[in-house]
């Protein structure tokens, strides 16, 4: 019979003499009738069970996944915008085309293996991300007792080896890139490398986030002696809004930090604040030419010629952060110090840069010998 919402409700009298209702309503009468037909067949074959008769059916994967994405919490907090958009893209492009019409309890390990066997063979990282997302969603379904077991059992499928190795820029290459960039984005390039900041952090830095320290020298002149930049926010691309928006917190708890600026970069900071930054405390340091957040497309229109001038066509802007991390590791920074400077939540991420700095061991050995005089 139709309900007030114009949907159809199905019910029947079971072998126990009691009235049993469908766990949900139906958009069309034919669907309600089909459900009743299935119950009649269960009764005729002796498969009907009074205990399970009124139990809700396992939902369709698409419906469950959409609700999961809307309500997912990590450490008690909603998903970050960038994470949410990434998951949405993975679902729409790589997971839902295969599983959206299946009920959760109909997805088998064989289904998952068959899907994974043909999934993004030329994109191992994205393949691992898609599999990990499916596994996490099905783990939530298992914890909610919607499935008897998690069907995602492909060993090692949630991780991928990097196919390419990032080659950091040399100090000389970095200098060439900075010189080739427009003056208003030279400090951004310096911050990306020497302070190892992320793009989303850079485009949200405001005048109030930069602290410069001055001292009076012996001649009574003020000298710039130290400086730092406070990272408490970031800007992220919001796919729903189709624009960059401010995120009130950094990428993670570890991402909230104060990064000290290398002394040789300080003059560029003072110049940039004087010549390329608005006077308001909230003025962005690196806005787009027309105002507002700088986009990667605009930045790369300047960065591509600059990296070409340095003869590093392989270098991505994000690789400047990698460069800064390796340079910091080369100074002898500990894992904990690297982790704090880079805003990493795990030690394993910082370890990559310490390993990259091991190639300087010969230079370190030569430097040690200089402590006791010249060697033959």
mmCIF file of N, CA and C in Angstrom, residues 270-348:
data_model
loop_
_atom_site.group_PDB
_atom_site.id
_atom_site.type_symbol
_atom_site.label_atom_id
_atom_site.label_comp_id
_atom_site.label_asym_id
_atom_site.label_seq_id
_atom_site.Cartn_x
_atom_site.Cartn_y
_atom_site.Cartn_z
ATOM 1 N N UNK A 270 62.370 40.854 4.379
ATOM 2 C CA UNK A 270 62.160 42.279 4.649
ATOM 3 C C UNK A 270 61.791 43.032 3.381
ATOM 4 N N UNK A 271 62.469 42.726 2.284
ATOM 5 C CA UNK A 271 62.171 43.379 1.000
ATOM 6 C C UNK A 271 60.764 43.047 0.536
ATOM 7 N N UNK A 272 60.383 41.792 0.655
ATOM 8 C CA UNK A 272 59.059 41.373 0.190
ATOM 9 C C UNK A 272 57.960 42.058 1.001
ATOM 10 N N UNK A 273 58.123 42.120 2.308
ATOM 11 C CA UNK A 273 57.116 42.764 3.150
ATOM 12 C C UNK A 273 56.986 44.246 2.809
ATOM 13 N N UNK A 274 58.098 44.866 2.452
ATOM 14 C CA UNK A 274 58.081 46.303 2.144
ATOM 15 C C UNK A 274 57.525 46.591 0.760
ATOM 16 N N UNK A 275 57.777 45.703 -0.216
ATOM 17 C CA UNK A 275 57.462 46.014 -1.607
ATOM 18 C C UNK A 275 56.310 45.214 -2.214
ATOM 19 N N UNK A 276 56.002 44.064 -1.648
ATOM 20 C CA UNK A 276 55.023 43.192 -2.313
ATOM 21 C C UNK A 276 53.893 42.711 -1.405
ATOM 22 N N UNK A 277 53.771 43.291 -0.205
ATOM 23 C CA UNK A 277 52.735 42.849 0.730
ATOM 24 C C UNK A 277 51.934 44.042 1.226
ATOM 25 N N UNK A 278 50.625 43.857 1.288
ATOM 26 C CA UNK A 278 49.773 44.921 1.809
ATOM 27 C C UNK A 278 50.100 45.240 3.255
ATOM 28 N N UNK A 279 49.702 46.420 3.707
ATOM 29 C CA UNK A 279 50.035 46.866 5.055
ATOM 30 C C UNK A 279 49.154 46.226 6.128
ATOM 31 N N UNK A 280 48.006 45.698 5.736
ATOM 32 C CA UNK A 280 47.116 45.086 6.722
ATOM 33 C C UNK A 280 47.744 43.824 7.303
ATOM 34 N N UNK A 281 47.419 43.548 8.558
ATOM 35 C CA UNK A 281 47.950 42.347 9.213
ATOM 36 C C UNK A 281 47.479 41.082 8.514
ATOM 37 N N UNK A 282 46.304 41.159 7.866
ATOM 38 C CA UNK A 282 45.739 39.980 7.210
ATOM 39 C C UNK A 282 46.141 39.870 5.743
ATOM 40 N N UNK A 283 46.995 40.776 5.259
ATOM 41 C CA UNK A 283 47.383 40.764 3.844
ATOM 42 C C UNK A 283 48.152 39.490 3.512
ATOM 43 N N UNK A 284 47.769 38.834 2.416
ATOM 44 C CA UNK A 284 48.474 37.635 1.957
ATOM 45 C C UNK A 284 49.863 38.018 1.464
ATOM 46 N N UNK A 285 50.851 37.170 1.755
ATOM 47 C CA UNK A 285 52.201 37.427 1.257
ATOM 48 C C UNK A 285 52.310 37.124 -0.227
ATOM 49 N N UNK A 286 51.574 36.095 -0.681
ATOM 50 C CA UNK A 286 51.725 35.647 -2.068
ATOM 51 C C UNK A 286 50.362 35.506 -2.749
ATOM 52 N N UNK A 287 49.648 36.623 -2.920
ATOM 53 C CA UNK A 287 48.339 36.548 -3.575
ATOM 54 C C UNK A 287 48.477 36.364 -5.081
ATOM 55 N N UNK A 288 47.393 35.991 -5.714
ATOM 56 C CA UNK A 288 47.347 35.941 -7.175
ATOM 57 C C UNK A 288 47.469 37.367 -7.721
ATOM 58 N N UNK A 289 47.907 37.536 -8.966
ATOM 59 C CA UNK A 289 48.033 38.886 -9.542
ATOM 60 C C UNK A 289 46.748 39.700 -9.439
ATOM 61 N N UNK A 290 45.602 39.033 -9.541
ATOM 62 C CA UNK A 290 44.322 39.736 -9.477
ATOM 63 C C UNK A 290 43.764 39.760 -8.061
ATOM 64 N N UNK A 291 44.521 39.245 -7.081
ATOM 65 C CA UNK A 291 44.067 39.189 -5.702
ATOM 66 C C UNK A 291 43.503 37.827 -5.362
ATOM 67 N N UNK A 292 43.381 37.538 -4.092
ATOM 68 C CA UNK A 292 42.880 36.236 -3.673
ATOM 69 C C UNK A 292 43.973 35.185 -3.705
ATOM 70 N N UNK A 293 43.562 33.942 -3.561
ATOM 71 C CA UNK A 293 44.539 32.855 -3.484
ATOM 72 C C UNK A 293 45.208 32.592 -4.836
ATOM 73 N N UNK A 294 46.506 32.391 -4.785
ATOM 74 C CA UNK A 294 47.272 31.991 -5.960
ATOM 75 C C UNK A 294 46.951 30.542 -6.290
ATOM 76 N N UNK A 295 46.744 30.235 -7.567
ATOM 77 C CA UNK A 295 46.443 28.860 -7.980
ATOM 78 C C UNK A 295 47.699 28.210 -8.562
ATOM 79 N N UNK A 296 47.768 26.882 -8.548
ATOM 80 C CA UNK A 296 48.914 26.202 -9.144
ATOM 81 C C UNK A 296 49.106 26.563 -10.616
ATOM 82 N N UNK A 297 48.015 26.730 -11.355
ATOM 83 C CA UNK A 297 48.130 27.049 -12.774
ATOM 84 C C UNK A 297 48.886 28.358 -12.983
ATOM 85 N N UNK A 298 48.543 29.375 -12.191
ATOM 86 C CA UNK A 298 49.226 30.659 -12.300
ATOM 87 C C UNK A 298 50.679 30.537 -11.872
ATOM 88 N N UNK A 299 50.915 29.839 -10.767
ATOM 89 C CA UNK A 299 52.286 29.683 -10.281
ATOM 90 C C UNK A 299 53.163 28.982 -11.314
ATOM 91 N N UNK A 300 52.639 27.925 -11.918
ATOM 92 C CA UNK A 300 53.450 27.168 -12.866
ATOM 93 C C UNK A 300 53.722 27.936 -14.154
ATOM 94 N N UNK A 301 52.913 28.911 -14.447
ATOM 95 C CA UNK A 301 53.201 29.741 -15.629
ATOM 96 C C UNK A 301 54.515 30.503 -15.430
ATOM 97 N N UNK A 302 54.900 30.732 -14.182
ATOM 98 C CA UNK A 302 56.178 31.363 -13.868
ATOM 99 C C UNK A 302 57.257 30.326 -13.553
ATOM 100 N N UNK A 303 56.836 29.240 -12.885
ATOM 101 C CA UNK A 303 57.810 28.259 -12.411
ATOM 102 C C UNK A 303 58.404 27.428 -13.546
ATOM 103 N N UNK A 304 57.604 27.095 -14.548
ATOM 104 C CA UNK A 304 58.121 26.288 -15.658
ATOM 105 C C UNK A 304 59.315 26.955 -16.358
ATOM 106 N N UNK A 305 59.230 28.235 -16.736
ATOM 107 C CA UNK A 305 60.403 28.884 -17.340
ATOM 108 C C UNK A 305 61.593 28.945 -16.379
ATOM 109 N N UNK A 306 61.307 29.094 -15.080
ATOM 110 C CA UNK A 306 62.385 29.190 -14.099
ATOM 111 C C UNK A 306 63.129 27.865 -13.968
ATOM 112 N N UNK A 307 62.398 26.768 -13.927
ATOM 113 C CA UNK A 307 63.073 25.472 -13.815
ATOM 114 C C UNK A 307 63.804 25.128 -15.104
ATOM 115 N N UNK A 308 63.280 25.621 -16.225
ATOM 116 C CA UNK A 308 63.959 25.409 -17.502
ATOM 117 C C UNK A 308 65.290 26.152 -17.520
ATOM 118 N N UNK A 309 65.298 27.355 -16.945
ATOM 119 C CA UNK A 309 66.532 28.133 -16.870
ATOM 120 C C UNK A 309 67.581 27.426 -16.017
ATOM 121 N N UNK A 310 67.109 26.662 -15.028
ATOM 122 C CA UNK A 310 68.027 25.907 -14.162
ATOM 123 C C UNK A 310 68.357 24.540 -14.744
ATOM 124 N N UNK A 311 67.825 24.257 -15.931
ATOM 125 C CA UNK A 311 68.028 22.970 -16.597
ATOM 126 C C UNK A 311 67.510 21.804 -15.742
ATOM 127 N N UNK A 312 66.349 22.057 -15.104
ATOM 128 C CA UNK A 312 65.700 21.018 -14.298
ATOM 129 C C UNK A 312 64.235 20.881 -14.700
ATOM 130 N N UNK A 313 63.977 20.457 -15.956
ATOM 131 C CA UNK A 313 62.585 20.338 -16.416
ATOM 132 C C UNK A 313 61.782 19.284 -15.649
ATOM 133 N N UNK A 314 62.469 18.425 -14.898
ATOM 134 C CA UNK A 314 61.792 17.378 -14.130
ATOM 135 C C UNK A 314 61.273 17.875 -12.789
ATOM 136 N N UNK A 315 61.709 19.045 -12.367
ATOM 137 C CA UNK A 315 61.431 19.522 -11.017
ATOM 138 C C UNK A 315 60.008 20.063 -10.896
ATOM 139 N N UNK A 316 59.272 19.562 -9.910
ATOM 140 C CA UNK A 316 57.953 20.097 -9.582
ATOM 141 C C UNK A 316 58.108 21.121 -8.454
ATOM 142 N N UNK A 317 57.137 22.007 -8.322
ATOM 143 C CA UNK A 317 57.243 23.002 -7.256
ATOM 144 C C UNK A 317 57.279 22.316 -5.898
ATOM 145 N N UNK A 318 56.497 21.253 -5.728
ATOM 146 C CA UNK A 318 56.491 20.538 -4.442
ATOM 147 C C UNK A 318 57.858 19.920 -4.141
ATOM 148 N N UNK A 319 58.647 19.663 -5.190
ATOM 149 C CA UNK A 319 59.977 19.091 -4.967
ATOM 150 C C UNK A 319 60.903 20.072 -4.255
ATOM 151 N N UNK A 320 60.560 21.352 -4.262
ATOM 152 C CA UNK A 320 61.365 22.323 -3.510
ATOM 153 C C UNK A 320 61.256 22.038 -2.013
ATOM 154 N N UNK A 321 60.103 21.584 -1.570
ATOM 155 C CA UNK A 321 59.945 21.177 -0.168
ATOM 156 C C UNK A 321 60.841 19.976 0.126
ATOM 157 N N UNK A 322 60.885 19.053 -0.819
ATOM 158 C CA UNK A 322 61.780 17.897 -0.682
ATOM 159 C C UNK A 322 63.234 18.378 -0.594
ATOM 160 N N UNK A 323 63.560 19.351 -1.428
ATOM 161 C CA UNK A 323 64.916 19.918 -1.412
ATOM 162 C C UNK A 323 65.230 20.487 -0.035
ATOM 163 N N UNK A 324 64.307 21.274 0.516
ATOM 164 C CA UNK A 324 64.532 21.865 1.829
ATOM 165 C C UNK A 324 64.658 20.831 2.925
ATOM 166 N N UNK A 325 63.905 19.751 2.806
ATOM 167 C CA UNK A 325 63.975 18.691 3.811
ATOM 168 C C UNK A 325 65.333 17.997 3.779
ATOM 169 N N UNK A 326 65.833 17.736 2.565
ATOM 170 C CA UNK A 326 67.136 17.087 2.437
ATOM 171 C C UNK A 326 68.248 18.009 2.936
ATOM 172 N N UNK A 327 68.148 19.290 2.619
ATOM 173 C CA UNK A 327 69.151 20.243 3.093
ATOM 174 C C UNK A 327 69.144 20.317 4.619
ATOM 175 N N UNK A 328 67.959 20.288 5.212
ATOM 176 C CA UNK A 328 67.867 20.307 6.674
ATOM 177 C C UNK A 328 68.474 19.045 7.272
ATOM 178 N N UNK A 329 68.206 17.907 6.630
ATOM 179 C CA UNK A 329 68.785 16.655 7.115
ATOM 180 C C UNK A 329 70.309 16.675 7.004
ATOM 181 N N UNK A 330 70.824 17.339 5.960
ATOM 182 C CA UNK A 330 72.270 17.402 5.741
ATOM 183 C C UNK A 330 72.978 18.213 6.818
ATOM 184 N N UNK A 331 72.247 19.049 7.532
ATOM 185 C CA UNK A 331 72.873 19.819 8.618
ATOM 186 C C UNK A 331 73.087 18.969 9.854
ATOM 187 N N UNK A 332 72.539 17.759 9.827
ATOM 188 C CA UNK A 332 72.660 16.886 10.989
ATOM 189 C C UNK A 332 71.419 16.887 11.857
ATOM 190 N N UNK A 333 70.312 17.418 11.351
ATOM 191 C CA UNK A 333 69.075 17.446 12.130
ATOM 192 C C UNK A 333 68.627 16.030 12.470
ATOM 193 N N UNK A 334 68.152 15.835 13.692
ATOM 194 C CA UNK A 334 67.648 14.538 14.110
ATOM 195 C C UNK A 334 66.288 14.277 13.479
ATOM 196 N N UNK A 335 65.814 13.038 13.595
ATOM 197 C CA UNK A 335 64.500 12.710 13.051
ATOM 198 C C UNK A 335 63.407 13.556 13.704
ATOM 199 N N UNK A 336 63.508 13.730 15.021
ATOM 200 C CA UNK A 336 62.501 14.519 15.728
ATOM 201 C C UNK A 336 62.528 15.973 15.256
ATOM 202 N N UNK A 337 63.714 16.508 15.028
ATOM 203 C CA UNK A 337 63.834 17.889 14.562
ATOM 204 C C UNK A 337 63.284 18.053 13.151
ATOM 205 N N UNK A 338 63.581 17.080 12.285
ATOM 206 C CA UNK A 338 63.039 17.120 10.930
ATOM 207 C C UNK A 338 61.519 17.023 10.953
ATOM 208 N N UNK A 339 61.022 16.115 11.772
ATOM 209 C CA UNK A 339 59.585 15.911 11.869
ATOM 210 C C UNK A 339 58.884 17.195 12.304
ATOM 211 N N UNK A 340 59.474 17.901 13.267
ATOM 212 C CA UNK A 340 58.877 19.143 13.754
ATOM 213 C C UNK A 340 58.948 20.243 12.695
ATOM 214 N N UNK A 341 60.091 20.372 12.014
ATOM 215 C CA UNK A 341 60.256 21.438 11.031
ATOM 216 C C UNK A 341 59.339 21.245 9.829
ATOM 217 N N UNK A 342 59.169 20.001 9.411
ATOM 218 C CA UNK A 342 58.376 19.717 8.220
ATOM 219 C C UNK A 342 56.885 19.584 8.519
ATOM 220 N N UNK A 343 56.535 19.462 9.801
ATOM 221 C CA UNK A 343 55.118 19.307 10.141
ATOM 222 C C UNK A 343 54.594 17.930 9.807
ATOM 223 N N UNK A 344 55.440 16.910 9.997
ATOM 224 C CA UNK A 344 55.026 15.542 9.709
ATOM 225 C C UNK A 344 54.439 14.889 10.957
ATOM 226 N N UNK A 345 53.406 14.077 10.758
ATOM 227 C CA UNK A 345 52.778 13.386 11.881
ATOM 228 C C UNK A 345 53.526 12.124 12.267
ATOM 229 N N UNK A 346 54.301 11.562 11.349
ATOM 230 C CA UNK A 346 55.002 10.311 11.615
ATOM 231 C C UNK A 346 56.493 10.455 11.370
ATOM 232 N N UNK A 347 57.268 9.681 12.102
ATOM 233 C CA UNK A 347 58.717 9.694 11.942
ATOM 234 C C UNK A 347 59.114 9.119 10.593
ATOM 235 N N UNK A 348 58.328 8.140 10.090
ATOM 236 C CA UNK A 348 58.692 7.476 8.835
ATOM 237 C C UNK A 348 58.787 8.466 7.684
#
